[in-house]
Coordinates of C-alpha atoms in Angstrom, one line a residue:
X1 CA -22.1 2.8 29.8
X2 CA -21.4 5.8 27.9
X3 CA -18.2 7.5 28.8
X4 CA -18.3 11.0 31.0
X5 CA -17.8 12.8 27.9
X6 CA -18.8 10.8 24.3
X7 CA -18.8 12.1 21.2
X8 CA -18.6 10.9 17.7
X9 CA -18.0 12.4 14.1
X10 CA -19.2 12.2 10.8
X11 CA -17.4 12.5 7.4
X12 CA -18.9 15.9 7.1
X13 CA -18.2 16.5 10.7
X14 CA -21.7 16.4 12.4
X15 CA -21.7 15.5 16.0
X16 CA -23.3 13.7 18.5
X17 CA -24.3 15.7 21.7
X18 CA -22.0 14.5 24.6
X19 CA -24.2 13.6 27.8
X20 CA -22.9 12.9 31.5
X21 CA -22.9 9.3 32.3
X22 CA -25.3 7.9 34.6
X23 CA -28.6 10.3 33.9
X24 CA -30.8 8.4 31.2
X25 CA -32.8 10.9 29.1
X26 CA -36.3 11.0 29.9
X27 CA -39.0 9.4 27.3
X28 CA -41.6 11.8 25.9
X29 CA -44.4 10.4 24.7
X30 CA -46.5 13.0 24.1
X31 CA -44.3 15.2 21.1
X32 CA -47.2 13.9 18.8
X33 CA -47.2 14.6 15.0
X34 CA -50.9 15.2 14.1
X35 CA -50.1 13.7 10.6
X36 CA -48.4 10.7 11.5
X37 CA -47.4 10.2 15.3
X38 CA -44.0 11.8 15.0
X39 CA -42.1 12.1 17.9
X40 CA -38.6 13.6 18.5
X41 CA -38.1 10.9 21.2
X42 CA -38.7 7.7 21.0
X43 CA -42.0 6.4 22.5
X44 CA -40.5 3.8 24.6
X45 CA -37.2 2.0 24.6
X46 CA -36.9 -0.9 22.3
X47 CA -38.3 -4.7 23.9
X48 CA -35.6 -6.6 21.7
X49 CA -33.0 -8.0 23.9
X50 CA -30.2 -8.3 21.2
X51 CA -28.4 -11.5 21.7
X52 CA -31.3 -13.8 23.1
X53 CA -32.5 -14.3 19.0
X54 CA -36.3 -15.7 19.1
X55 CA -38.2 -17.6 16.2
X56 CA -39.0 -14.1 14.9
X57 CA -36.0 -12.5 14.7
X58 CA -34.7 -11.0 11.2
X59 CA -31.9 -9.6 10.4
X60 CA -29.9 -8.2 7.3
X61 CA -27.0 -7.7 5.5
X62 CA -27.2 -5.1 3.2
X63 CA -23.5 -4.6 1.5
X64 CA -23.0 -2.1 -1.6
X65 CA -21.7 -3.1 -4.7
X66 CA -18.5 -1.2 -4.8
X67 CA -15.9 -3.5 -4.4
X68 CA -14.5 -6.4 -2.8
X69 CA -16.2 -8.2 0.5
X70 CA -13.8 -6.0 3.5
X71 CA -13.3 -7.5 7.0
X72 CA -15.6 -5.2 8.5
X73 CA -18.4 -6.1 5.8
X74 CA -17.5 -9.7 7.0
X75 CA -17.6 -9.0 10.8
X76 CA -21.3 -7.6 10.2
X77 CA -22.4 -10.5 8.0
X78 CA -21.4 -12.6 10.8
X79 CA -22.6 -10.9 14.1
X80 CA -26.1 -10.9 11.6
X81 CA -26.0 -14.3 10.8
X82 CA -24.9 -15.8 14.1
X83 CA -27.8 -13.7 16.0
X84 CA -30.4 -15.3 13.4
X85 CA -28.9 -18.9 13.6
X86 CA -29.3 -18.8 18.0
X87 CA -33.0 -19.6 17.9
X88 CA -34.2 -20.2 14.2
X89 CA -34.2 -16.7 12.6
X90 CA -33.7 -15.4 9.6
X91 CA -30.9 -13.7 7.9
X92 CA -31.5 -11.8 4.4
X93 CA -29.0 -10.6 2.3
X94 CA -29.8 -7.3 0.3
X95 CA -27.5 -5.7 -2.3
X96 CA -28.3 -1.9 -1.6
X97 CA -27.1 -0.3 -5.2
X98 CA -28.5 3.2 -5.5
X99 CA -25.3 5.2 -5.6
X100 CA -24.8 4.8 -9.2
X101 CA -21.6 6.9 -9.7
X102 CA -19.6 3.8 -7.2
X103 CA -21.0 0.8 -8.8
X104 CA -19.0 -1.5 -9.7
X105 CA -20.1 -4.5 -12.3
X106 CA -19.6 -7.9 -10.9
X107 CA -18.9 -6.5 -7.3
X108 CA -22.6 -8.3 -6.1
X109 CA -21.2 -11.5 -7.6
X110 CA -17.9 -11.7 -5.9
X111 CA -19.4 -10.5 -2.1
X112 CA -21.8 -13.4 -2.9
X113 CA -18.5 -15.8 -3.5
X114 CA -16.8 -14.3 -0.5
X115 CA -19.9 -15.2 1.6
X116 CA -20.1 -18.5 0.6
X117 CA -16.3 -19.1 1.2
X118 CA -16.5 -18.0 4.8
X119 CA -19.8 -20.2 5.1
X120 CA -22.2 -17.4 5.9
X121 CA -25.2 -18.2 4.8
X122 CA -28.3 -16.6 4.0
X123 CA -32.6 -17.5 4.5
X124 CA -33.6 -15.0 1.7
X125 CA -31.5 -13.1 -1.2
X126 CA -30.7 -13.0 -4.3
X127 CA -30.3 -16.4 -6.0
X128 CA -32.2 -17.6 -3.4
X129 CA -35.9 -15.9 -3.5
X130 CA -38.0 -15.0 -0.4
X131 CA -41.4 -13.1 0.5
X132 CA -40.0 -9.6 -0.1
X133 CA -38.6 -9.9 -3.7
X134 CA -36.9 -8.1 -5.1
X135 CA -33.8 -8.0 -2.7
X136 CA -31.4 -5.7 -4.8
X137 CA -32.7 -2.2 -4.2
X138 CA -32.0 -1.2 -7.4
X139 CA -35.1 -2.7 -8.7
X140 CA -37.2 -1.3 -6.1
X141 CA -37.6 2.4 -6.8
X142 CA -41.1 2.7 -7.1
X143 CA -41.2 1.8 -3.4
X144 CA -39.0 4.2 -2.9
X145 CA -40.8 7.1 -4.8
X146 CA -44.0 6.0 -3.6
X147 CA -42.8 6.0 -0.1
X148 CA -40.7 9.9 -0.2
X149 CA -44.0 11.2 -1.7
X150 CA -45.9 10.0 1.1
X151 CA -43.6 12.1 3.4
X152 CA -43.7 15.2 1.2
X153 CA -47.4 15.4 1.5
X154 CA -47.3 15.1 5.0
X155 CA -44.8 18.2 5.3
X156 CA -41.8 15.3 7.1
X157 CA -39.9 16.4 3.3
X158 CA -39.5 19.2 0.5
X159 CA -38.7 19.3 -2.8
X160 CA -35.3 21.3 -3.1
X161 CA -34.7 22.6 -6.2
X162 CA -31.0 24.3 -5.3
X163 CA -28.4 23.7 -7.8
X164 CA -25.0 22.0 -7.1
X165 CA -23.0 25.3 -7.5
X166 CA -25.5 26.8 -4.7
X167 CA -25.2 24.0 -2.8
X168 CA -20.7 24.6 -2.8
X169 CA -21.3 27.7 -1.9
X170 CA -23.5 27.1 1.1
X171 CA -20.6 24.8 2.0
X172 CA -18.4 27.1 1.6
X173 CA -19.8 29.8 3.7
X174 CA -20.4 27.8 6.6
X175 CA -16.6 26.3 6.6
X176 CA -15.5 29.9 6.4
X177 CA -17.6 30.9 9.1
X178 CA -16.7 27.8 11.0
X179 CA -20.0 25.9 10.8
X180 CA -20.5 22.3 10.3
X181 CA -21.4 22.6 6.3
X182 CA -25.1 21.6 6.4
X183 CA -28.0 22.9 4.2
X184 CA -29.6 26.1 5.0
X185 CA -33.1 24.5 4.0
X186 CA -34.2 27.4 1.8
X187 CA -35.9 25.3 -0.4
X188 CA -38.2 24.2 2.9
X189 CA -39.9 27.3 2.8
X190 CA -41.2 27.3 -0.4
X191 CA -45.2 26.7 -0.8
X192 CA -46.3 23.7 -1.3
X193 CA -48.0 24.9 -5.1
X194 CA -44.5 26.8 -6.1
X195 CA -43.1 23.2 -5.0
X196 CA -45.8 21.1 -7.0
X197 CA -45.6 23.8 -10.3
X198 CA -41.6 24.0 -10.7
X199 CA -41.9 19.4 -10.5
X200 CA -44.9 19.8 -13.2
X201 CA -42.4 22.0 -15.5
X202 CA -39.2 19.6 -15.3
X203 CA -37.1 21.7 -12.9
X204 CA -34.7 19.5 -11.6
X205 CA -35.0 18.8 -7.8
X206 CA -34.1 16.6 -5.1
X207 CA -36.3 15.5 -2.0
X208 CA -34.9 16.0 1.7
X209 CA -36.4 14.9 5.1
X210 CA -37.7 17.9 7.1
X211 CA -35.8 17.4 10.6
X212 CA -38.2 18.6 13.4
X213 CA -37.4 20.8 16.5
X214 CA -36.2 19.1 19.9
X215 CA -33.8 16.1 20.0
X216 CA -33.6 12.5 19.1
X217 CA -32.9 9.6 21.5
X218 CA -30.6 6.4 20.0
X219 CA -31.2 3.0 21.9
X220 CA -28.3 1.3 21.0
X221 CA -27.7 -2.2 22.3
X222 CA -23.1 -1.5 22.3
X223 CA -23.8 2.4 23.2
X224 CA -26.6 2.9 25.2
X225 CA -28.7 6.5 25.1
X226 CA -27.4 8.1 22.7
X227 CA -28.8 11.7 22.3
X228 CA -28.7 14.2 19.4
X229 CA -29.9 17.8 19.4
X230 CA -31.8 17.8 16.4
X231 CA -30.9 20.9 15.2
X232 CA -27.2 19.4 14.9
X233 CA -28.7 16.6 12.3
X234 CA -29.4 17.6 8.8
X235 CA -31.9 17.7 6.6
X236 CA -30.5 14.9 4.2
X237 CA -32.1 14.4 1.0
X238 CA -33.8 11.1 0.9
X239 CA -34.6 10.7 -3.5
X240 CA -31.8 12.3 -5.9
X241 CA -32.6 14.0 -8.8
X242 CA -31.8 10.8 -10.9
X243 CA -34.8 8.8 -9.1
X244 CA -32.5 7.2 -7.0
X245 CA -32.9 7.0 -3.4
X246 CA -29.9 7.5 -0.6
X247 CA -29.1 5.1 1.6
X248 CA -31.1 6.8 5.0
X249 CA -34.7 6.5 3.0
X250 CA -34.2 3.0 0.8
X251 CA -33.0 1.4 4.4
X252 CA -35.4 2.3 6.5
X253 CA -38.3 1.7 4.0
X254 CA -36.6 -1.7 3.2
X255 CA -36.3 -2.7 6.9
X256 CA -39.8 -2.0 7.9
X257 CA -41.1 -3.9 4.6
X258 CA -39.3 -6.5 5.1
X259 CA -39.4 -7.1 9.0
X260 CA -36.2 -6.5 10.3
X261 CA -35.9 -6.3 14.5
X262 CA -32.2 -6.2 14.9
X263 CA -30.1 -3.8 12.7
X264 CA -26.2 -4.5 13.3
X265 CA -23.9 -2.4 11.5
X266 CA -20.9 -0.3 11.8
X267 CA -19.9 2.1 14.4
X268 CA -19.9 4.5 11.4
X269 CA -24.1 4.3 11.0
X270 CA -24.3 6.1 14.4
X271 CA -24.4 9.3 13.3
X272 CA -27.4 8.7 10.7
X273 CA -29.1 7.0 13.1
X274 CA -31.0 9.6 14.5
X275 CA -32.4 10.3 11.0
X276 CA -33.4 6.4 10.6
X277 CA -35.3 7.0 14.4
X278 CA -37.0 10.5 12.7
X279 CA -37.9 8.5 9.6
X280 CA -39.2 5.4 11.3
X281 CA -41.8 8.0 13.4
X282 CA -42.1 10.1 10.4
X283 CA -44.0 6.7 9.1
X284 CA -45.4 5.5 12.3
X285 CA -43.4 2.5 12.1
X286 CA -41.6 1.0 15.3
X287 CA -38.3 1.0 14.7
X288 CA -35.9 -1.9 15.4
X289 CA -32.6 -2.4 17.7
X290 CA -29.8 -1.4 16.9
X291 CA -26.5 -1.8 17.6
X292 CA -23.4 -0.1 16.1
X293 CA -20.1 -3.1 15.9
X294 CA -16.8 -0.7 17.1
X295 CA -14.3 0.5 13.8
X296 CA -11.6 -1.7 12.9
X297 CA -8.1 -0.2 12.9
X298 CA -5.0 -0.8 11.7
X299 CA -2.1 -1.3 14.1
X300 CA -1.1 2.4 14.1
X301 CA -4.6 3.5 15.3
X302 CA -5.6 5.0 11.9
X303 CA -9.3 3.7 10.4
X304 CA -8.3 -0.1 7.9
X305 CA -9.2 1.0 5.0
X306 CA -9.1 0.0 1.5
X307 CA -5.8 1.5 1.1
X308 CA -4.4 -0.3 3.9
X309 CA -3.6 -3.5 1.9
X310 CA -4.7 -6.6 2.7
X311 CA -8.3 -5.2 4.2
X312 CA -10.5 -7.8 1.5
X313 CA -11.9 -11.6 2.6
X314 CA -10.2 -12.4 -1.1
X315 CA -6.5 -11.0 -0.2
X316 CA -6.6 -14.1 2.9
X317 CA -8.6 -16.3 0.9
X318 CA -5.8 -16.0 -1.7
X319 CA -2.9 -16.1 0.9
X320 CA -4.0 -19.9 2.3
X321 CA -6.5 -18.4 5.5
X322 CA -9.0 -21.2 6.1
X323 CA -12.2 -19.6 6.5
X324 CA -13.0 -21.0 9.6
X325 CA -9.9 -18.7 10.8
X326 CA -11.4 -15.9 9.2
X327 CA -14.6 -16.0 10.5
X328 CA -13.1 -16.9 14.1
X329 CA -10.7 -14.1 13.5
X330 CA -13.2 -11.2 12.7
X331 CA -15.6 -12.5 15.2
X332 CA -13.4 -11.1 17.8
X333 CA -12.7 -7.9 16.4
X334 CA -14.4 -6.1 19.5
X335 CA -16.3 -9.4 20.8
X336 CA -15.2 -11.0 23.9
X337 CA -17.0 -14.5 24.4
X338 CA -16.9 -13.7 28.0
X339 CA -14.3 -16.6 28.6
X340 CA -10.8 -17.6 27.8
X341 CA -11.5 -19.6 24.7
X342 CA -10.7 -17.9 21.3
X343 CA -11.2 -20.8 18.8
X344 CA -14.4 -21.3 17.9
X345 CA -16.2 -23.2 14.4
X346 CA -19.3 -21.7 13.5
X347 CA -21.3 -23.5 15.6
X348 CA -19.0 -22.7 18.2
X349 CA -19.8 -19.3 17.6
X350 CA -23.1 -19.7 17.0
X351 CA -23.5 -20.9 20.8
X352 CA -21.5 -18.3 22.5
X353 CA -22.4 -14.9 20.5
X354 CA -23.8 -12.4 21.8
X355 CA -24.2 -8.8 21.7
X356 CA -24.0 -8.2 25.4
X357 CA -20.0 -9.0 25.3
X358 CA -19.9 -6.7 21.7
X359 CA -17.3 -3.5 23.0
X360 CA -17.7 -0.2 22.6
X361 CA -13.5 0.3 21.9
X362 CA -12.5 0.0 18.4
X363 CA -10.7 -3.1 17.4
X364 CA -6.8 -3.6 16.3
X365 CA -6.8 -5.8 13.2
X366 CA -3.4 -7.5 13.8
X367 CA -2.0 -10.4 11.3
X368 CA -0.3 -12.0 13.7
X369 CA -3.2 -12.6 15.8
X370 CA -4.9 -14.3 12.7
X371 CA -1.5 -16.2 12.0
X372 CA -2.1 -18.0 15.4
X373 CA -5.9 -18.2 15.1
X374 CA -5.1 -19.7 11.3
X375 CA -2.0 -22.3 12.8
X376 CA -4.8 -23.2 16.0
X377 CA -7.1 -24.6 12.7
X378 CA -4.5 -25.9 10.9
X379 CA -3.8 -28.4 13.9
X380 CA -7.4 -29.0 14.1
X381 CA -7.9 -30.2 10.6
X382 CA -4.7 -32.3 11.0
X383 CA -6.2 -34.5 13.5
X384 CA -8.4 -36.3 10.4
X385 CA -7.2 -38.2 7.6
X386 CA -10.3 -36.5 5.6
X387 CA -8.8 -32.5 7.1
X388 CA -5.2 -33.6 6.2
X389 CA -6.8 -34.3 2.3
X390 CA -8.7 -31.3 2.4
X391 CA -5.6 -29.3 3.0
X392 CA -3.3 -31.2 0.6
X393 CA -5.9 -30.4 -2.3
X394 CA -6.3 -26.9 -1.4
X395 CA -2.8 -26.2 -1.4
X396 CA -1.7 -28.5 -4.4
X397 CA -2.5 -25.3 -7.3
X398 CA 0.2 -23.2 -5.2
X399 CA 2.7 -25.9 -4.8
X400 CA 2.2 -26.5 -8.5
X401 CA 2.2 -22.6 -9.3
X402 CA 5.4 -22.2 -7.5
X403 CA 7.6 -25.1 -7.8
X404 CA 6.0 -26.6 -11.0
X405 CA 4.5 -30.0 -12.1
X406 CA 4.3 -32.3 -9.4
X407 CA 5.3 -36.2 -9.8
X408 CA 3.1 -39.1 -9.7
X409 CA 4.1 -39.8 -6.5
X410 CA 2.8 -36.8 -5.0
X411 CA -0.5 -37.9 -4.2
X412 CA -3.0 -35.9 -2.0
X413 CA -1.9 -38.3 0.7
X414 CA 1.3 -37.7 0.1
X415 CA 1.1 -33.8 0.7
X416 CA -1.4 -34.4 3.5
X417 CA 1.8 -36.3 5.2
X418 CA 4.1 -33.8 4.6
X419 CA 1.8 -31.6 6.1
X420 CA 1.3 -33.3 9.0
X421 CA 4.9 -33.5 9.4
X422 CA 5.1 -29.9 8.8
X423 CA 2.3 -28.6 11.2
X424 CA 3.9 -27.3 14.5
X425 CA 6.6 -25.4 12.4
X426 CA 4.1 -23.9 9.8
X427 CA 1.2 -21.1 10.4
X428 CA -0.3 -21.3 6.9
X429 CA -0.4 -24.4 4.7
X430 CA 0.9 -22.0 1.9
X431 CA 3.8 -22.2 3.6
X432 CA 4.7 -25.7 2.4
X433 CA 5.9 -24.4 -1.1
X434 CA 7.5 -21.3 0.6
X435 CA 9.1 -22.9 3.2
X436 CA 10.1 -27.0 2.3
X437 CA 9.3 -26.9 -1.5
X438 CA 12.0 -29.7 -1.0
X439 CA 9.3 -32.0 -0.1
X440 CA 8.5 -32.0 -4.3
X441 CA 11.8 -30.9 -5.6
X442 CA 15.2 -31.5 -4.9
X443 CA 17.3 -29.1 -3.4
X444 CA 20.2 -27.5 -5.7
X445 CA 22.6 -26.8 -2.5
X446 CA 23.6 -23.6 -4.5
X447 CA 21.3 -20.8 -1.9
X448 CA 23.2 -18.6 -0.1
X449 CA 21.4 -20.6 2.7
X450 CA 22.7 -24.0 1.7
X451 CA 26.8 -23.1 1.5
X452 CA 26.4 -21.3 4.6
X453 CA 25.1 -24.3 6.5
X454 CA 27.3 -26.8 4.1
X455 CA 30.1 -24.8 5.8
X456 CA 29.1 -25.2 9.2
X457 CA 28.2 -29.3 8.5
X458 CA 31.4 -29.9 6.6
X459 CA 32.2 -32.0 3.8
X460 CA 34.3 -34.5 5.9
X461 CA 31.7 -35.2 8.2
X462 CA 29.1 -35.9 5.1
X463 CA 31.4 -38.3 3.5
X464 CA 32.4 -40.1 7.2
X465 CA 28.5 -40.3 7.7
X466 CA 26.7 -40.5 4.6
X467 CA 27.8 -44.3 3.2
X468 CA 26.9 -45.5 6.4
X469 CA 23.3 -43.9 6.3
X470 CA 23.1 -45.2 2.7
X471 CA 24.1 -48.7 3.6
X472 CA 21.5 -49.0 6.3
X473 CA 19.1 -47.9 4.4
X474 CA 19.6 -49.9 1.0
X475 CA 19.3 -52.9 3.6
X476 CA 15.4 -53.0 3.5
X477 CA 14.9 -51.2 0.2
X478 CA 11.7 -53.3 -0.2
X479 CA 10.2 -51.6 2.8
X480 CA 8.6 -48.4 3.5
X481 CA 11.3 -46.2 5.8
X482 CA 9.2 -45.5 9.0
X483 CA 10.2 -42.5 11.3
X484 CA 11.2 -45.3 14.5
X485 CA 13.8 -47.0 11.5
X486 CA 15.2 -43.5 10.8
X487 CA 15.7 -42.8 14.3
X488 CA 18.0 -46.0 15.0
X489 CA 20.3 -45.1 11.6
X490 CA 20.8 -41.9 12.9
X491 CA 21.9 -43.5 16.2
X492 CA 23.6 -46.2 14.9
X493 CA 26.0 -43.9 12.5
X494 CA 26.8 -41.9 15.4
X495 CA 28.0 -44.4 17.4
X496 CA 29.9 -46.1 14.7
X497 CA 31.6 -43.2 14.2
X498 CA 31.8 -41.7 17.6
X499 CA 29.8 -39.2 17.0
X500 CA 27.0 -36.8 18.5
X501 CA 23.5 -37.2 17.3
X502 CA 23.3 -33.8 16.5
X503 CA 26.3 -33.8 13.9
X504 CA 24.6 -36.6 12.4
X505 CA 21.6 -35.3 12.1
X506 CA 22.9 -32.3 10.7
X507 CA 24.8 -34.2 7.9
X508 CA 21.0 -36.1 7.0
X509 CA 19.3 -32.9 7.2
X510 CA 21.5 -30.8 4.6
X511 CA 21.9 -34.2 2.7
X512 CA 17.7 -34.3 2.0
X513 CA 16.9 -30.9 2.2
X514 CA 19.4 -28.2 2.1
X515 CA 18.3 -25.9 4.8
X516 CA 19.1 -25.7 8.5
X517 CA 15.3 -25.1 9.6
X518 CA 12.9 -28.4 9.2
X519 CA 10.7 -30.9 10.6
X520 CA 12.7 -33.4 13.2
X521 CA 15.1 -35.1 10.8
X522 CA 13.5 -39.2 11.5
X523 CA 10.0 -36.9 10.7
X524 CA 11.3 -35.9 7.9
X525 CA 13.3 -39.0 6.3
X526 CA 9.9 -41.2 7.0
X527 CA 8.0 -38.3 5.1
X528 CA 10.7 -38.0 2.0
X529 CA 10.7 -42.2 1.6
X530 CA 13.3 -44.6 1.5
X531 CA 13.9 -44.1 -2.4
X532 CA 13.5 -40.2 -2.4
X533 CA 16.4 -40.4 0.4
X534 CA 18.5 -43.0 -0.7
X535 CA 18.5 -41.0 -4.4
X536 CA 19.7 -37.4 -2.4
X537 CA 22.5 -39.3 -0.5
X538 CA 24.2 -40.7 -3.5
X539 CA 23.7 -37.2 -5.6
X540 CA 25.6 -35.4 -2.5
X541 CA 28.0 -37.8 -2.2
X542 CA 28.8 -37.3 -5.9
X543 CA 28.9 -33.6 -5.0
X544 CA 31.3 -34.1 -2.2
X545 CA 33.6 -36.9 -4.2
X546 CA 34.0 -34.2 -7.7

């Protein structure tokens, strides 16, 4: 339910009317357009149950080309995809480019890499073909054109023919006055033969929807009845003077054309929509569900954005996420799956989404949630010899980038053991190189870290312990050192010498890796090897003897 009081605001500060909870508005089906069947309420609510998908449902993703894939962008490509994949829909991508002045070249490719990555996939697209080619909307103007002139005729839009510096100063007037800055549709009176002469002589113009007395109704499946006051909602234009068409016209024609019953989208879309309802009844077209997904935030409250750092699929992709953690991640950006479990696969999700449990708060995008979400599939990929190899080749290029060439010895199994040693002390498999780069390399004992703990293990006690260590383990130098062998040197030097495990352990652990923080110390011998061990003890007890 709506709250007692709801409103919402746009960029240019249009709001929606706020409404008592608890008293539905009343359908009127008889506000008949004698051209097309407009009506300034819907006809009836939507049949659609969002979140019970059928064979017929269709859905789309329609990103610009501006940039890089964001989380939200992700969120909606999911909630599309997952309500398609229920019951054997489909899912169509569609690259809506018509603001020219933000595109940005090779943005399509890279949301199309981004996609793939977090294993959305799509029925129809581009690079992949359908029934309603083109699907880039760039190349589908004449529709467009076609489809605004239709309206014009029918008196639902005007030519406008104001220029931009009319257009400020109509802005201008109404912020001084305190208005919401909207057009003062002057252009709407005009004739329609001064309208058709000044287009036959090249005056420059654009088109805008004519919005019609009385009020709209929005059915939306997160918000419920949503009502605007129509005289609140302006009269957008639909085609720019460069041919182009905005984004309220090119959707809505592109939505009906190509069949979509669900739109999902962004919390942000809820003010336009009452112009989508107007245009789909301008046409006579029913229009589909919607539902508007809740903002993501940062932790401070304030809108993620762009500028917030870290906001892109690429900046996790390229920090060591899995995307399985990304996708479970922004699936529960404002989605609860109406139980306590929060890992989920795709299928997973695929069998517990719906929009029922979508929430109408906006959701907090914190990193340490994702941390957990990431470590939860880390552990989960760790429980296969074939996840453990997948890991150790997708972190290999960052070991390599930041410690340098590995050796021969550090085979994909290898760094699959070392992460399975690793795994209930890291979050992030890029953590390996961060965190035990001494694993590849051996440690220089010169970090501020490593005299500090030197200090607190003591020289002494590495040169009582050590040659015992080394004496054990040069006994079976033909075998492989496994982590129940390690365990009874440890034990067997501190009894020899009458001393507790812990200072032993200690000693071994500074000896093989330099830092105080690790993997259990038998965990981490096995992992190292007998040679790789046997090698670190001599070099510090040539450290401690110089």
């Amino acid at each position: 339910m709506l709250a007692q009081r709801y409103r919402l605001f746009t960029r240019t500060g249009h709001a929606l009317l706020s409404r008592p909870a608890g008293q539905p508005l009343r359908w009127n089906a008889n506000a008949v357009c004698r051209n097309c069947r407009f009506t300034t309420q819907q006809s009836s609510p939507p049949t659609t149950t969002l979140g019970e998908a059928s064979p017929t449902t269709r859905v789309r993703f329609a990103p610009s080309p501006t940039g890089y894939l964001h989380l939200g962008g992700l969120r909606t490509a999911l909630y599309n995809s997952l309500l398609a994949r229920q019951d054997g829909g489909k899912c169509i991508l569609r690259i809506e480019d018509t603001d020219q002045t933000r595109y940005v070249p090779g943005a399509t490719e890279s949301l199309i890499r981004a996609l793939d990555w977090a294993g959305v996939k799509f029925d129809e697209g581009p690079g992949i073909g359908g029934p309603h080619e083109p699907y880039q909307q760039s190349k589908r103007l004449e529709l467009y054109k076609k489809h605004a002139e239709t309206l014009v005729e029918h008196d639902h839009a005007y030519r406008c023919f104001c220029s931009p510096e009319r257009l400020s100063l109509v802005r201008l007037e109404a912020q001084k006055s305190g208005r919401t800055a909207s057009y003062d549709r002057k252009c709407s009176n005009l004739s329609k033969q001064e309208s058709q002469e000044r287009a036959e002589k090249g005056e420059s113009y654009v088109i805008r929807m004519k919005i019609p007395d009385g009020k709209t109704v929005v059915h939306d499946k997160v918000h419920g009845k949503v009502e605007f006051m129509n005289k609140e909602v302006d009269d957008s234009v639909l085609m720019k003077s460069d041919g182009f068409p905005t984004y309220h016209l090119a959707n809505v024609v592109d939505d009906h054309l190509m069949g979509i019953t669900h739109v999902i989208r962004g919390q942000e879309w809820l003010p336009s929509a009452p112009k989508h309802v107007i245009l789909y009844n301008m046409f006579g077209w029913k229009e589909p569900s919607f539902a508007h997904v809740p903002l993501l935030l940062n932790p401070d409250k304030s809108k993620l954005s762009k500028r917030s750092g870290d906001v892109n699929v690429e900046d996790y992709r390229d920090k060591g996420y899995f995307p399985e953690a990304v996708v479970n991640f922004v699936a529960l950006l404002g989605w609860h799956p109406g139980s306590t479990e929060e890992i989920f696969d795709l299928d997973g999700l695929t069998k517990a989404f719906s929009l029922k449990n979508i929430q109408q708060s906006n959701a907090v995008v914190l990193r340490e949630k994702l941390d957990w979400i990431n470590k939860m599939h880390l552990n989960r990929r760790a429980e296969t010899k074939e996840g453990l190899l997948d890991m150790a080749a997708m972190v290999r290029p960052k070991i390599e980038a930041d410690l340098g060439p590995l050796e021969k010895e550090h085979t994909d199994e290898y760094i699959g053991q070392v992460i399975d040693t690793l795994k209930e002390r890291i979050k992030n498999v890029y953590d390996v190189p961060t965190l035990c780069g001494y694993y590849f390399k051996n440690p220089t004992y010169t970090s501020e870290e490593s005299v500090a703990y030197l200090s607190k293990v003591g020289t002494d006690t590495l040169l009582k312990v050590l040659p015992k260590a080394l004496s054990e383990l040069k006994s079976k130098s033909d075998m492989p050192l496994e982590k129940e062998e390690a365990k009874q040197i440890l034990k067997d030097t501190a009894d020899e010498h009458k001393l507790k495990l812990p200072v032993v352990m200690n000693a071994l652990r500074y000896t093989v890796s330099g830092v105080k923080v690790g993997a259990g110390v038998p965990e981490t011998l096995s992992t190292l090897g007998r040679k790789c061990v046997v090698d670190r003890i001599e070099r510090v007890l040539e450290r401690c003897k110089a």
